[in-house]
Amino acid sequence: MARPSKQEELVEKALKIFYRDGFHATGMDKLVEETGISKTSMYKYFRTKEDLILATLELRDQQFRDMMTTRIEALADTPKGKLVACFDTLQEWIASDAFNCCMFIKAASEYQNPSHPIHAIAAKHKNTMTTYMAGLARDAGVGDPEGLARQLMLLKEGAIVTAHIQGKAYAAPDAKDAARILIEHACP
């Protein structure tokens, strides 16, 4: 496996820092200090801090979708089972030490204007996840796969925020219980 380039290394390190500390709270001086990459090198790869944020969000999108789909495929072999497994995977992530809310929820909160590129990439991630769930619902024979996907995404997003604010113990299991009811009702 090839060693990551300096630019890829910077994006990976910055992702961890932004995810941990937030976007506005993380200045370039902090990034320089914690990544070990000079400001000159950072600006060589990224014209602005926002360009770096966009790159970290693109990486996080890929990482998160890969994690979700890999675990869902490992946990279930039917479309209906995969819909339920979305919430098992969610529970695993929330219970892990790596969980610190959702980077895309944070991005959309810090960059609230829907036309801002950072807000837009956060919305794109959520739309991609909704489309994925709709595909599973369609494969399961659901009459309104987009409707079910939107409902399941509400449960998923609510569980993430609840786990972040109120604690990890019940958010994902409660969301899974509600999702099962919706899935059972919608699946033929």
Short mmCIF file of C-alpha atoms in Angstrom, two decimals, residues 15 18-23 56-57 60-61 64-65 67-68 90 93-94 98-111 118-119 121-127 129 153 156-165 168:
data_model
loop_
_atom_site.label_atom_id
_atom_site.label_comp_id
_atom_site.label_asym_id
_atom_site.label_seq_id
_atom_site.Cartn_x
_atom_site.Cartn_y
_atom_site.Cartn_z
CA LEU A 15 -10.09 15.82 9.91
CA PHE A 18 -11.84 19.54 13.16
CA TYR A 19 -13.98 16.58 14.29
CA ARG A 20 -12.68 16.90 17.83
CA ASP A 21 -12.64 20.69 18.20
CA GLY A 22 -14.96 22.13 15.57
CA PHE A 23 -14.28 24.26 12.52
CA THR A 56 -11.74 16.83 5.28
CA LEU A 57 -15.50 16.56 4.77
CA ARG A 60 -15.09 11.84 6.15
CA ASP A 61 -17.98 11.24 3.75
CA PHE A 64 -18.35 7.02 6.95
CA ARG A 65 -20.15 5.55 3.94
CA MET A 67 -17.88 1.98 7.34
CA MET A 68 -21.67 1.91 7.20
CA LEU A 90 -25.26 3.18 14.12
CA TRP A 93 -20.43 3.71 15.97
CA ILE A 94 -22.16 5.64 18.76
CA ALA A 98 -14.45 7.39 17.92
CA PHE A 99 -17.95 8.88 18.24
CA ASN A 100 -18.08 12.65 18.69
CA CYS A 101 -21.46 13.47 17.16
CA CYS A 102 -21.60 13.86 13.38
CA MET A 103 -19.05 15.95 11.54
CA PHE A 104 -21.69 16.90 8.97
CA ILE A 105 -24.21 18.04 11.57
CA LYS A 106 -21.44 20.13 13.11
CA ALA A 107 -20.46 21.57 9.72
CA ALA A 108 -24.03 22.53 8.86
CA SER A 109 -24.43 24.11 12.31
CA GLU A 110 -21.26 26.17 12.03
CA TYR A 111 -21.89 27.14 8.40
CA ILE A 118 -19.39 23.63 3.58
CA HIS A 119 -23.11 23.52 4.39
CA ILE A 121 -21.31 19.27 1.28
CA ALA A 122 -22.92 18.37 4.63
CA ALA A 123 -26.35 18.34 2.97
CA LYS A 124 -24.97 16.26 0.10
CA HIS A 125 -23.69 13.65 2.58
CA LYS A 126 -27.10 13.40 4.25
CA ASN A 127 -28.83 13.19 0.85
CA MET A 129 -27.24 8.45 2.96
CA MET A 153 -32.96 9.16 8.46
CA LYS A 156 -30.77 8.04 12.62
CA GLU A 157 -30.03 11.75 12.87
CA GLY A 158 -32.09 12.09 16.04
CA ALA A 159 -30.16 9.22 17.62
CA ILE A 160 -26.85 10.87 16.76
CA VAL A 161 -27.82 14.20 18.28
CA THR A 162 -29.46 12.59 21.32
CA ALA A 163 -26.39 10.42 21.97
CA HIS A 164 -24.17 13.47 21.72
CA ILE A 165 -26.25 15.66 24.00
CA LYS A 168 -24.95 7.13 24.38
#
